[in-house]
Amino acid sequence: MGQQEQVATSLAGTVGEEIDASLTAVDAELARRYPGDPGTRQPVHTVYVPGDTFTSGTIRSWGDQALKALDEHAPDAASFAAVLGIPDELAAPVHDRVRAKLEREPVEDLRIDFEDGYGLRPDAEEDETAARAARLVAEAYANGAAAPYMGIRMKCMEAAVRDRGIRTTDIFLTGLMRAGGLPDGLVLTLPKVTYPEQVAAFVRLLEAFEQTHGLPAGRIGFEIQIETSQSILAADGTAAVARMIDAARGRATGLHYGTFDYSACVGVSAAYQASDHPAADHAKAVMQVAAAGTGVRVCDGSTNVLPVGPTHRVHAAWRLHHGLTRRALTRAYYQGWDMHPGHLPTRYAAVYTFYREGLEQAAARLAAYAARTGGDVMDEPATAKALGGYLLRGIDCGALDAAEVARLTGLTRADLDAFAAPRRAGLTVTAP
């Protein structure tokens, strides 16, 4: 042992106390606004089905139609991989997992649509459809046939349809309460939000419903759909979407990008309206920064190119959808919209390839970090957080098996949770 160093300080203890006191309000505000990821499962997609076409068999029907499309247009692993450019070594694992997913859980998140996909109907007709939707959702959760997440997209808070949107929301939620209560997987989507005040108004609606039924305050959350340029850049030059998150008062669970409404709003010609257009990239980048650290998740939009018709057209649509999904994943948009059963094979193929091709490297890096053994990459706590989140998302969607991740990392699910969300877990994960 060398000579022991003498430690000396110059500041009085009161200095630190004064600084603590001056930042108390900031600490509280930081914890309120930026609680971090909630640690719950995020679905890889949201499927929209018009209210009048949704039935008790919709989810199984989508899975069956997707399997039929595979059988007809890519009947084996090699042909499916060839269409999408999946590496040979992943062809069989991805194909097998896609088929298993379509048989077991074809839809992760389903929204019964009362907005654009439903349109304007006589009030009596929409009333009945909303009540029917509540009954079918309650029955699905009761008999184990539900998707992990289900709910409705009501009409927006604009003057022309506001009353209709409020009434449909009330009918749907009341129907669920009468059928036994709100399911854990309930999700509501508020579309065409332009001003934060519209978000605040929807919060008031949900507060009133909770009070009426004696529900805990904040029980009902919702997604905000970003479909107008004003929701990205307000008239005063600020990012309105950031103020929308604040206006939700902790109820916002997601920001969903609306590809076609937003594109039309900024003047993009119909032929070029797509989720990879520069206008879309700008909007989603603003959404992503506004949502970072808040616990609100960003969801990509959809493609309107459907995989239907002869095989060569189906393959072209599959390649487009697979490429857009893969592109979104690399940009940290882990969820998107799917509008047709034929999109399910390529959604899951892109997602599963993304996680399986990076499994061994991610597992090795996180294992080395956890063991403080180092390696050829000097990772920091922020990277360990990203690695933990990556592996957890892969497990949740079925791309990875918990057992294989545990074998490769030596870590439990609780360990992964602690790395992915150290603040939520009450842990401070330091660098080696």
CSV table of C-alpha atoms in Angstrom, one decimal:
chain,number,residue,atom,x,y,z
A,1,MET,CA,0.0,0.0,0.0
A,2,GLY,CA,1.3,3.5,-0.8
A,3,GLN,CA,1.1,6.6,1.3
A,4,GLN,CA,-2.5,7.4,2.4
A,5,GLU,CA,-3.7,10.6,0.8
A,6,GLN,CA,-5.0,13.4,3.0
A,7,VAL,CA,-8.5,14.5,2.0
A,8,ALA,CA,-9.3,18.2,2.5
A,9,THR,CA,-12.3,20.3,1.6
A,10,SER,CA,-12.9,24.0,1.5
A,11,LEU,CA,-16.7,24.4,1.5
A,12,ALA,CA,-18.9,24.6,4.5
A,13,GLY,CA,-21.6,21.9,4.9
A,14,THR,CA,-24.3,24.5,4.6
A,15,VAL,CA,-23.4,25.1,0.9
A,16,GLY,CA,-24.6,21.6,-0.1
A,17,GLU,CA,-27.7,22.0,2.1
A,18,GLU,CA,-28.5,25.3,0.4
A,19,ILE,CA,-28.0,23.8,-3.1
A,20,ASP,CA,-30.3,20.9,-2.1
A,21,ALA,CA,-33.0,23.3,-0.9
A,22,SER,CA,-32.7,25.4,-4.1
A,23,LEU,CA,-33.2,22.3,-6.3
A,24,THR,CA,-36.0,20.6,-4.3
A,25,ALA,CA,-38.7,21.9,-6.7
A,26,VAL,CA,-36.6,20.9,-9.7
A,27,ASP,CA,-36.1,17.4,-8.3
A,28,ALA,CA,-39.9,17.0,-7.9
A,29,GLU,CA,-40.6,18.4,-11.3
A,30,LEU,CA,-38.1,16.1,-12.9
A,31,ALA,CA,-39.6,13.0,-11.2
A,32,ARG,CA,-43.1,14.1,-12.3
A,33,ARG,CA,-42.4,14.9,-15.9
A,34,TYR,CA,-39.8,12.2,-16.6
A,35,PRO,CA,-40.6,9.1,-14.6
A,36,GLY,CA,-39.0,6.9,-17.3
A,37,ASP,CA,-40.4,3.9,-19.2
A,38,PRO,CA,-43.4,2.2,-17.3
A,39,GLY,CA,-41.8,-1.2,-17.8
A,40,THR,CA,-45.0,-2.7,-19.2
A,41,ARG,CA,-45.2,-4.7,-22.4
A,42,GLN,CA,-45.3,-2.5,-25.6
A,43,PRO,CA,-47.2,-4.2,-28.4
A,44,VAL,CA,-45.4,-4.3,-31.7
A,45,HIS,CA,-48.4,-3.1,-33.6
A,46,THR,CA,-51.9,-1.7,-33.4
A,47,VAL,CA,-54.6,-3.2,-35.7
A,48,TYR,CA,-57.5,-1.0,-36.6
A,49,VAL,CA,-60.9,-2.6,-37.4
A,50,PRO,CA,-64.0,-0.5,-38.2
A,51,GLY,CA,-66.6,-0.7,-35.4
A,52,ASP,CA,-69.3,-2.2,-37.7
A,53,THR,CA,-67.1,-5.1,-38.9
A,54,PHE,CA,-65.6,-6.1,-35.5
A,55,THR,CA,-66.9,-9.4,-34.3
A,56,SER,CA,-65.9,-12.0,-31.7
A,57,GLY,CA,-64.0,-13.9,-34.4
A,58,THR,CA,-62.1,-10.9,-35.8
A,59,ILE,CA,-58.7,-11.7,-34.1
A,60,ARG,CA,-58.8,-15.4,-35.0
A,61,SER,CA,-59.9,-14.5,-38.5
A,62,TRP,CA,-56.9,-12.2,-39.0
A,63,GLY,CA,-54.6,-14.9,-37.9
A,64,ASP,CA,-56.2,-17.5,-40.2
A,65,GLN,CA,-56.1,-15.1,-43.2
A,66,ALA,CA,-52.4,-14.4,-42.5
A,67,LEU,CA,-51.6,-18.1,-42.3
A,68,LYS,CA,-53.5,-18.6,-45.6
A,69,ALA,CA,-51.5,-15.9,-47.3
A,70,LEU,CA,-48.3,-17.6,-46.1
A,71,ASP,CA,-49.4,-20.9,-47.4
A,72,GLU,CA,-50.3,-19.5,-50.8
A,73,HIS,CA,-47.5,-17.0,-51.4
A,74,ALA,CA,-44.5,-18.3,-49.4
A,75,PRO,CA,-45.3,-21.9,-48.2
A,76,ASP,CA,-41.9,-22.6,-46.6
A,77,ALA,CA,-39.1,-20.9,-44.8
A,78,ALA,CA,-36.8,-20.6,-47.8
A,79,SER,CA,-39.3,-18.9,-50.0
A,80,PHE,CA,-40.5,-16.5,-47.3
A,81,ALA,CA,-36.9,-15.6,-46.5
A,82,ALA,CA,-36.1,-15.1,-50.2
A,83,VAL,CA,-39.0,-12.7,-50.6
A,84,LEU,CA,-37.9,-10.6,-47.6
A,85,GLY,CA,-34.1,-10.9,-47.8
A,86,ILE,CA,-33.9,-12.7,-44.4
A,87,PRO,CA,-30.4,-14.2,-43.8
A,88,ASP,CA,-30.3,-18.0,-44.5
A,89,GLU,CA,-29.3,-18.8,-40.9
A,90,LEU,CA,-32.5,-17.0,-39.6
A,91,ALA,CA,-34.9,-18.3,-42.3
A,92,ALA,CA,-36.2,-21.3,-40.4
A,93,PRO,CA,-36.2,-19.7,-36.9
A,94,VAL,CA,-38.1,-16.6,-38.1
A,95,HIS,CA,-40.5,-18.5,-40.3
A,96,ASP,CA,-41.3,-21.0,-37.5
A,97,ARG,CA,-41.9,-18.3,-34.9
A,98,VAL,CA,-44.0,-16.2,-37.3
A,99,ARG,CA,-46.3,-19.2,-37.9
A,100,ALA,CA,-46.5,-20.0,-34.2
A,101,LYS,CA,-47.3,-16.4,-33.4
A,102,LEU,CA,-50.1,-16.3,-36.0
A,103,GLU,CA,-51.6,-19.4,-34.5
A,104,ARG,CA,-51.2,-18.4,-30.9
A,105,GLU,CA,-51.5,-14.6,-30.7
A,106,PRO,CA,-52.0,-13.0,-34.2
A,107,VAL,CA,-52.9,-9.6,-32.8
A,108,GLU,CA,-51.2,-7.8,-29.9
A,109,ASP,CA,-53.2,-4.6,-29.9
A,110,LEU,CA,-56.6,-4.1,-31.4
A,111,ARG,CA,-58.5,-0.8,-31.8
A,112,ILE,CA,-62.2,-0.8,-32.7
A,113,ASP,CA,-62.5,2.2,-34.9
A,114,PHE,CA,-65.3,4.8,-34.6
A,115,GLU,CA,-63.4,7.5,-36.5
A,116,ASP,CA,-62.2,7.4,-40.1
A,117,GLY,CA,-62.7,3.7,-40.5
A,118,TYR,CA,-66.3,4.0,-39.3
A,119,GLY,CA,-67.4,7.4,-40.6
A,120,LEU,CA,-70.5,9.3,-39.8
A,121,ARG,CA,-73.6,7.2,-39.0
A,122,PRO,CA,-77.0,7.9,-37.4
A,123,ASP,CA,-76.6,8.4,-33.7
A,124,ALA,CA,-78.8,5.3,-32.9
A,125,GLU,CA,-76.6,3.2,-35.1
A,126,GLU,CA,-73.3,4.3,-33.5
A,127,ASP,CA,-74.8,4.0,-30.0
A,128,GLU,CA,-75.7,0.4,-30.7
A,129,THR,CA,-72.3,-0.4,-32.3
A,130,ALA,CA,-70.5,1.1,-29.3
A,131,ALA,CA,-72.5,-0.9,-26.9
A,132,ARG,CA,-71.9,-4.0,-28.9
A,133,ALA,CA,-68.2,-3.4,-29.0
A,134,ALA,CA,-68.1,-3.1,-25.2
A,135,ARG,CA,-69.9,-6.4,-24.9
A,136,LEU,CA,-67.6,-8.2,-27.3
A,137,VAL,CA,-64.5,-6.9,-25.7
A,138,ALA,CA,-65.7,-7.9,-22.2
A,139,GLU,CA,-66.6,-11.3,-23.5
A,140,ALA,CA,-63.2,-11.7,-25.2
A,141,TYR,CA,-61.3,-10.9,-21.9
A,142,ALA,CA,-63.6,-13.2,-20.0
A,143,ASN,CA,-63.1,-16.2,-22.3
A,144,GLY,CA,-59.4,-15.7,-23.0
A,145,ALA,CA,-59.8,-14.7,-26.6
A,146,ALA,CA,-58.8,-11.1,-26.3
A,147,ALA,CA,-55.6,-9.5,-27.6
A,148,PRO,CA,-53.3,-8.3,-24.8
A,149,TYR,CA,-54.5,-4.8,-25.5
A,150,MET,CA,-57.9,-3.7,-26.8
A,151,GLY,CA,-60.0,-0.6,-26.9
A,152,ILE,CA,-61.6,2.0,-29.2
A,153,ARG,CA,-60.6,5.0,-31.3
A,154,MET,CA,-63.5,7.5,-30.8
A,155,LYS,CA,-64.1,10.6,-32.8
A,156,CYS,CA,-62.0,13.6,-32.0
A,157,MET,CA,-62.6,16.7,-29.8
A,158,GLU,CA,-63.2,19.0,-32.7
A,159,ALA,CA,-66.6,20.9,-32.6
A,160,ALA,CA,-68.3,19.0,-35.4
A,161,VAL,CA,-68.0,15.5,-33.9
A,162,ARG,CA,-67.1,16.3,-30.2
A,163,ASP,CA,-70.5,15.3,-28.8
A,164,ARG,CA,-70.5,12.1,-30.8
A,165,GLY,CA,-67.0,11.2,-29.6
A,166,ILE,CA,-67.9,11.9,-26.0
A,167,ARG,CA,-71.1,9.8,-26.2
A,168,THR,CA,-69.3,6.8,-27.8
A,169,THR,CA,-66.6,6.9,-25.2
A,170,ASP,CA,-69.2,7.0,-22.4
A,171,ILE,CA,-71.3,4.1,-23.9
A,172,PHE,CA,-68.2,1.9,-24.4
A,173,LEU,CA,-66.7,2.5,-21.0
A,174,THR,CA,-70.1,2.1,-19.3
A,175,GLY,CA,-70.7,-1.1,-21.1
A,176,LEU,CA,-67.4,-2.5,-19.8
A,177,MET,CA,-68.2,-1.5,-16.3
A,178,ARG,CA,-71.7,-3.1,-16.5
A,179,ALA,CA,-70.0,-6.3,-17.8
A,180,GLY,CA,-67.6,-6.6,-14.8
A,181,GLY,CA,-65.2,-3.7,-15.0
A,182,LEU,CA,-62.4,-2.2,-17.1
A,183,PRO,CA,-59.9,-4.8,-18.4
A,184,ASP,CA,-56.2,-4.3,-17.6
A,185,GLY,CA,-55.5,-4.2,-21.4
A,186,LEU,CA,-57.9,-1.3,-22.1
A,187,VAL,CA,-56.5,1.3,-24.4
A,188,LEU,CA,-58.3,4.4,-25.8
A,189,THR,CA,-57.0,6.4,-28.8
A,190,LEU,CA,-57.9,10.1,-29.2
A,191,PRO,CA,-57.4,11.1,-32.8
A,192,LYS,CA,-56.7,14.4,-34.7
A,193,VAL,CA,-55.4,16.3,-31.7
A,194,THR,CA,-54.3,19.8,-32.6
A,195,TYR,CA,-54.3,21.8,-29.4
A,196,PRO,CA,-53.3,20.8,-25.8
A,197,GLU,CA,-56.7,22.0,-24.7
A,198,GLN,CA,-58.3,19.1,-26.5
A,199,VAL,CA,-56.2,16.7,-24.5
A,200,ALA,CA,-57.2,18.5,-21.3
A,201,ALA,CA,-60.8,18.2,-22.3
A,202,PHE,CA,-60.5,14.5,-22.8
A,203,VAL,CA,-58.8,14.2,-19.4
A,204,ARG,CA,-61.8,16.0,-17.9
A,205,LEU,CA,-64.1,13.5,-19.5
A,206,LEU,CA,-62.2,10.5,-18.1
A,207,GLU,CA,-62.0,12.2,-14.6
A,208,ALA,CA,-65.8,12.5,-14.6
A,209,PHE,CA,-66.3,8.9,-15.6
A,210,GLU,CA,-63.9,7.7,-12.9
A,211,GLN,CA,-65.7,9.8,-10.3
A,212,THR,CA,-69.1,8.5,-11.4
A,213,HIS,CA,-68.0,4.9,-11.0
A,214,GLY,CA,-65.7,5.3,-8.0
A,215,LEU,CA,-62.6,4.3,-9.9
A,216,PRO,CA,-59.1,5.3,-8.8
A,217,ALA,CA,-58.0,8.7,-10.2
A,218,GLY,CA,-55.9,8.2,-13.3
A,219,ARG,CA,-57.2,4.6,-13.9
A,220,ILE,CA,-58.0,5.3,-17.6
A,221,GLY,CA,-55.1,6.3,-19.9
A,222,PHE,CA,-55.1,7.1,-23.6
A,223,GLU,CA,-53.0,7.5,-26.7
A,224,ILE,CA,-52.7,10.8,-28.5
A,225,GLN,CA,-52.9,10.5,-32.3
A,226,ILE,CA,-50.7,13.0,-34.1
A,227,GLU,CA,-52.3,13.8,-37.5
A,228,THR,CA,-51.9,17.6,-37.9
A,229,SER,CA,-48.9,19.8,-38.4
A,230,GLN,CA,-50.1,22.1,-35.7
A,231,SER,CA,-49.6,19.3,-33.2
A,232,ILE,CA,-45.9,19.3,-34.0
A,233,LEU,CA,-45.3,23.0,-34.4
A,234,ALA,CA,-47.8,25.3,-32.7
A,235,ALA,CA,-48.6,28.8,-33.9
A,236,ASP,CA,-46.1,30.3,-31.4
A,237,GLY,CA,-43.3,28.1,-32.7
A,238,THR,CA,-43.2,25.7,-29.8
A,239,ALA,CA,-43.6,21.9,-30.0
A,240,ALA,CA,-47.3,21.5,-29.2
A,241,VAL,CA,-46.9,17.7,-28.8
A,242,ALA,CA,-44.8,18.3,-25.7
A,243,ARG,CA,-47.5,20.4,-24.1
A,244,MET,CA,-50.1,17.7,-25.0
A,245,ILE,CA,-48.2,15.2,-22.9
A,246,ASP,CA,-48.2,17.7,-20.0
A,247,ALA,CA,-51.9,18.4,-20.6
A,248,ALA,CA,-52.7,14.7,-20.2
A,249,ARG,CA,-51.6,14.9,-16.6
A,250,GLY,CA,-50.0,11.5,-16.5
A,251,ARG,CA,-52.6,9.7,-18.5
A,252,ALA,CA,-50.9,9.7,-21.9
A,253,THR,CA,-49.5,6.2,-22.8
A,254,GLY,CA,-48.6,6.8,-26.4
A,255,LEU,CA,-48.1,9.1,-29.4
A,256,HIS,CA,-49.4,7.6,-32.6
A,257,TYR,CA,-48.3,9.0,-35.9
A,258,GLY,CA,-51.1,9.2,-38.5
A,259,THR,CA,-49.4,8.8,-41.8
A,260,PHE,CA,-52.0,9.9,-44.2
A,261,ASP,CA,-53.8,12.7,-42.4
A,262,TYR,CA,-50.4,14.3,-41.4
A,263,SER,CA,-49.0,13.9,-44.9
A,264,ALA,CA,-52.1,15.5,-46.4
A,265,CYS,CA,-52.0,18.3,-43.8
A,266,VAL,CA,-48.5,19.3,-45.0
A,267,GLY,CA,-49.4,19.0,-48.7
A,268,VAL,CA,-47.7,15.7,-49.6
A,269,SER,CA,-49.1,14.3,-52.8
A,270,ALA,CA,-51.1,11.0,-52.4
A,271,ALA,CA,-48.5,9.0,-54.3
A,272,TYR,CA,-45.8,10.0,-51.8
A,273,GLN,CA,-47.7,9.7,-48.6
A,274,ALA,CA,-45.6,7.1,-46.6
A,275,SER,CA,-44.1,6.6,-43.2
A,276,ASP,CA,-40.6,7.1,-44.6
A,277,HIS,CA,-41.3,10.5,-46.2
A,278,PRO,CA,-39.1,13.3,-44.9
A,279,ALA,CA,-42.1,15.1,-43.5
A,280,ALA,CA,-43.0,11.9,-41.5
A,281,ASP,CA,-39.4,11.6,-40.3
A,282,HIS,CA,-39.5,15.1,-39.0
A,283,ALA,CA,-42.8,14.7,-37.2
A,284,LYS,CA,-41.8,11.5,-35.5
A,285,ALA,CA,-38.4,12.9,-34.5
A,286,VAL,CA,-40.2,15.7,-32.7
A,287,MET,CA,-42.6,13.2,-31.1
A,288,GLN,CA,-39.7,11.0,-30.0
A,289,VAL,CA,-37.8,13.9,-28.3
A,290,ALA,CA,-41.0,15.2,-26.7
A,291,ALA,CA,-41.8,11.8,-25.3
A,292,ALA,CA,-38.3,10.7,-24.2
A,293,GLY,CA,-38.2,9.9,-20.5
A,294,THR,CA,-41.9,10.7,-19.9
A,295,GLY,CA,-43.1,7.1,-20.1
A,296,VAL,CA,-45.1,7.9,-23.2
A,297,ARG,CA,-44.2,5.6,-26.2
A,298,VAL,CA,-44.1,6.6,-29.8
A,299,CYS,CA,-45.9,4.5,-32.5
A,300,ASP,CA,-45.2,4.7,-36.2
A,301,GLY,CA,-47.9,4.8,-38.8
A,302,SER,CA,-49.1,2.4,-41.5
A,303,THR,CA,-48.8,1.6,-45.2
A,304,ASN,CA,-51.9,1.6,-47.3
A,305,VAL,CA,-50.4,-0.8,-49.9
A,306,LEU,CA,-52.2,-4.1,-49.2
A,307,PRO,CA,-50.7,-7.5,-50.0
A,308,VAL,CA,-53.6,-8.8,-52.1
A,309,GLY,CA,-53.9,-10.1,-55.6
A,310,PRO,CA,-51.4,-12.3,-57.5
A,311,THR,CA,-48.3,-13.6,-55.9
A,312,HIS,CA,-45.9,-11.0,-57.5
A,313,ARG,CA,-48.1,-8.2,-56.1
A,314,VAL,CA,-48.3,-9.7,-52.7
A,315,HIS,CA,-44.5,-10.1,-52.6
A,316,ALA,CA,-44.0,-6.5,-53.6
A,317,ALA,CA,-46.3,-5.3,-50.8
A,318,TRP,CA,-44.7,-7.6,-48.3
A,319,ARG,CA,-41.2,-6.3,-49.2
A,320,LEU,CA,-42.5,-2.7,-48.8
A,321,HIS,CA,-44.1,-3.4,-45.4
A,322,HIS,CA,-41.2,-5.4,-44.2
A,323,GLY,CA,-38.7,-2.7,-45.1
A,324,LEU,CA,-40.8,0.1,-43.5
A,325,THR,CA,-41.1,-2.0,-40.3
A,326,ARG,CA,-37.4,-2.7,-40.2
A,327,ARG,CA,-36.6,0.9,-40.8
A,328,ALA,CA,-38.9,2.0,-38.0
A,329,LEU,CA,-37.3,-0.5,-35.6
A,330,THR,CA,-33.8,0.9,-36.2
A,331,ARG,CA,-35.2,4.4,-35.4
A,332,ALA,CA,-36.6,3.2,-32.1
A,333,TYR,CA,-40.2,3.1,-33.2
A,334,TYR,CA,-41.1,-0.3,-31.8
A,335,GLN,CA,-44.8,-0.2,-32.7
A,336,GLY,CA,-46.7,0.6,-35.8
A,337,TRP,CA,-50.1,0.2,-37.4
A,338,ASP,CA,-51.3,-2.8,-39.4
A,339,MET,CA,-54.3,-2.3,-41.6
A,340,HIS,CA,-54.8,-5.8,-43.2
A,341,PRO,CA,-54.3,-9.4,-42.2
A,342,GLY,CA,-51.7,-9.8,-44.9
A,343,HIS,CA,-49.5,-7.3,-43.0
A,344,LEU,CA,-49.1,-9.6,-40.0
A,345,PRO,CA,-46.5,-12.1,-41.6
A,346,THR,CA,-44.2,-9.3,-42.5
A,347,ARG,CA,-44.7,-7.4,-39.3
A,348,TYR,CA,-43.6,-10.3,-37.2
A,349,ALA,CA,-40.9,-11.4,-39.7
A,350,ALA,CA,-39.3,-7.9,-39.5
A,351,VAL,CA,-39.6,-7.8,-35.7
A,352,TYR,CA,-38.3,-11.3,-35.1
A,353,THR,CA,-35.4,-10.9,-37.5
A,354,PHE,CA,-34.5,-7.6,-35.8
A,355,TYR,CA,-34.2,-9.2,-32.3
A,356,ARG,CA,-32.8,-12.6,-33.3
A,357,GLU,CA,-30.0,-11.2,-35.4
A,358,GLY,CA,-28.8,-9.1,-32.5
A,359,LEU,CA,-29.4,-11.5,-29.7
A,360,GLU,CA,-26.0,-13.0,-29.2
A,361,GLN,CA,-24.1,-9.6,-29.4
A,362,ALA,CA,-26.6,-7.9,-27.1
A,363,ALA,CA,-26.5,-10.7,-24.6
A,364,ALA,CA,-22.8,-10.9,-24.6
A,365,ARG,CA,-22.4,-7.1,-24.1
A,366,LEU,CA,-24.9,-7.0,-21.2
A,367,ALA,CA,-23.4,-10.1,-19.6
A,368,ALA,CA,-19.9,-8.5,-19.7
A,369,TYR,CA,-21.3,-5.3,-18.3
A,370,ALA,CA,-23.1,-7.0,-15.5
A,371,ALA,CA,-20.0,-9.1,-14.6
A,372,ARG,CA,-17.7,-6.0,-15.1
A,373,THR,CA,-15.4,-8.1,-17.3
A,374,GLY,CA,-15.2,-5.6,-20.1
A,375,GLY,CA,-14.8,-6.6,-23.7
A,376,ASP,CA,-14.2,-5.0,-27.1
A,377,VAL,CA,-16.9,-2.3,-26.4
A,378,MET,CA,-16.8,0.0,-23.4
A,379,ASP,CA,-20.4,0.2,-22.5
A,380,GLU,CA,-22.0,2.7,-20.1
A,381,PRO,CA,-25.1,2.6,-17.9
A,382,ALA,CA,-27.2,4.2,-20.7
A,383,THR,CA,-26.1,1.4,-23.1
A,384,ALA,CA,-26.8,-1.3,-20.5
A,385,LYS,CA,-30.3,0.2,-20.2
A,386,ALA,CA,-30.8,0.0,-24.0
A,387,LEU,CA,-29.5,-3.6,-24.1
A,388,GLY,CA,-31.8,-4.6,-21.3
A,389,GLY,CA,-34.8,-3.0,-23.1
A,390,TYR,CA,-33.9,-4.7,-26.4
A,391,LEU,CA,-33.8,-8.1,-24.8
A,392,LEU,CA,-37.1,-7.6,-22.9
A,393,ARG,CA,-38.9,-6.4,-26.0
A,394,GLY,CA,-37.7,-9.4,-27.9
A,395,ILE,CA,-39.0,-11.7,-25.1
A,396,ASP,CA,-42.3,-10.0,-24.9
A,397,CYS,CA,-43.2,-10.2,-28.6
A,398,GLY,CA,-42.1,-13.9,-28.9
A,399,ALA,CA,-38.9,-13.2,-30.9
A,400,LEU,CA,-36.7,-14.5,-28.1
A,401,ASP,CA,-37.2,-17.1,-25.4
A,402,ALA,CA,-36.7,-16.1,-21.8
A,403,ALA,CA,-34.7,-19.3,-21.2
A,404,GLU,CA,-32.2,-18.6,-24.1
A,405,VAL,CA,-31.7,-15.0,-22.9
A,406,ALA,CA,-31.1,-16.2,-19.4
A,407,ARG,CA,-28.6,-18.8,-20.7
A,408,LEU,CA,-26.7,-16.3,-22.7
A,409,THR,CA,-26.6,-13.5,-20.1
A,410,GLY,CA,-26.8,-15.3,-16.8
A,411,LEU,CA,-29.5,-12.7,-15.9
A,412,THR,CA,-33.1,-13.2,-14.7
A,413,ARG,CA,-36.1,-11.2,-15.9
A,414,ALA,CA,-35.8,-9.1,-12.8
A,415,ASP,CA,-32.2,-8.3,-13.6
A,416,LEU,CA,-33.2,-7.3,-17.1
A,417,ASP,CA,-35.9,-5.0,-15.7
A,418,ALA,CA,-33.4,-3.4,-13.4
A,419,PHE,CA,-31.1,-2.6,-16.3
A,420,ALA,CA,-33.8,-1.4,-18.6
A,421,ALA,CA,-35.5,0.9,-16.0
A,422,PRO,CA,-33.1,1.6,-13.2
A,423,ARG,CA,-35.0,4.7,-12.0
A,424,ARG,CA,-38.3,2.7,-11.8
A,425,ALA,CA,-36.5,-0.1,-10.0
A,426,GLY,CA,-35.0,2.3,-7.5
A,427,LEU,CA,-31.5,1.3,-8.5
A,428,THR,CA,-28.4,3.2,-9.5
A,429,VAL,CA,-26.5,1.2,-12.1
A,430,THR,CA,-23.0,2.4,-12.4
A,431,ALA,CA,-20.4,1.8,-15.0
A,432,PRO,CA,-17.6,-0.7,-14.4
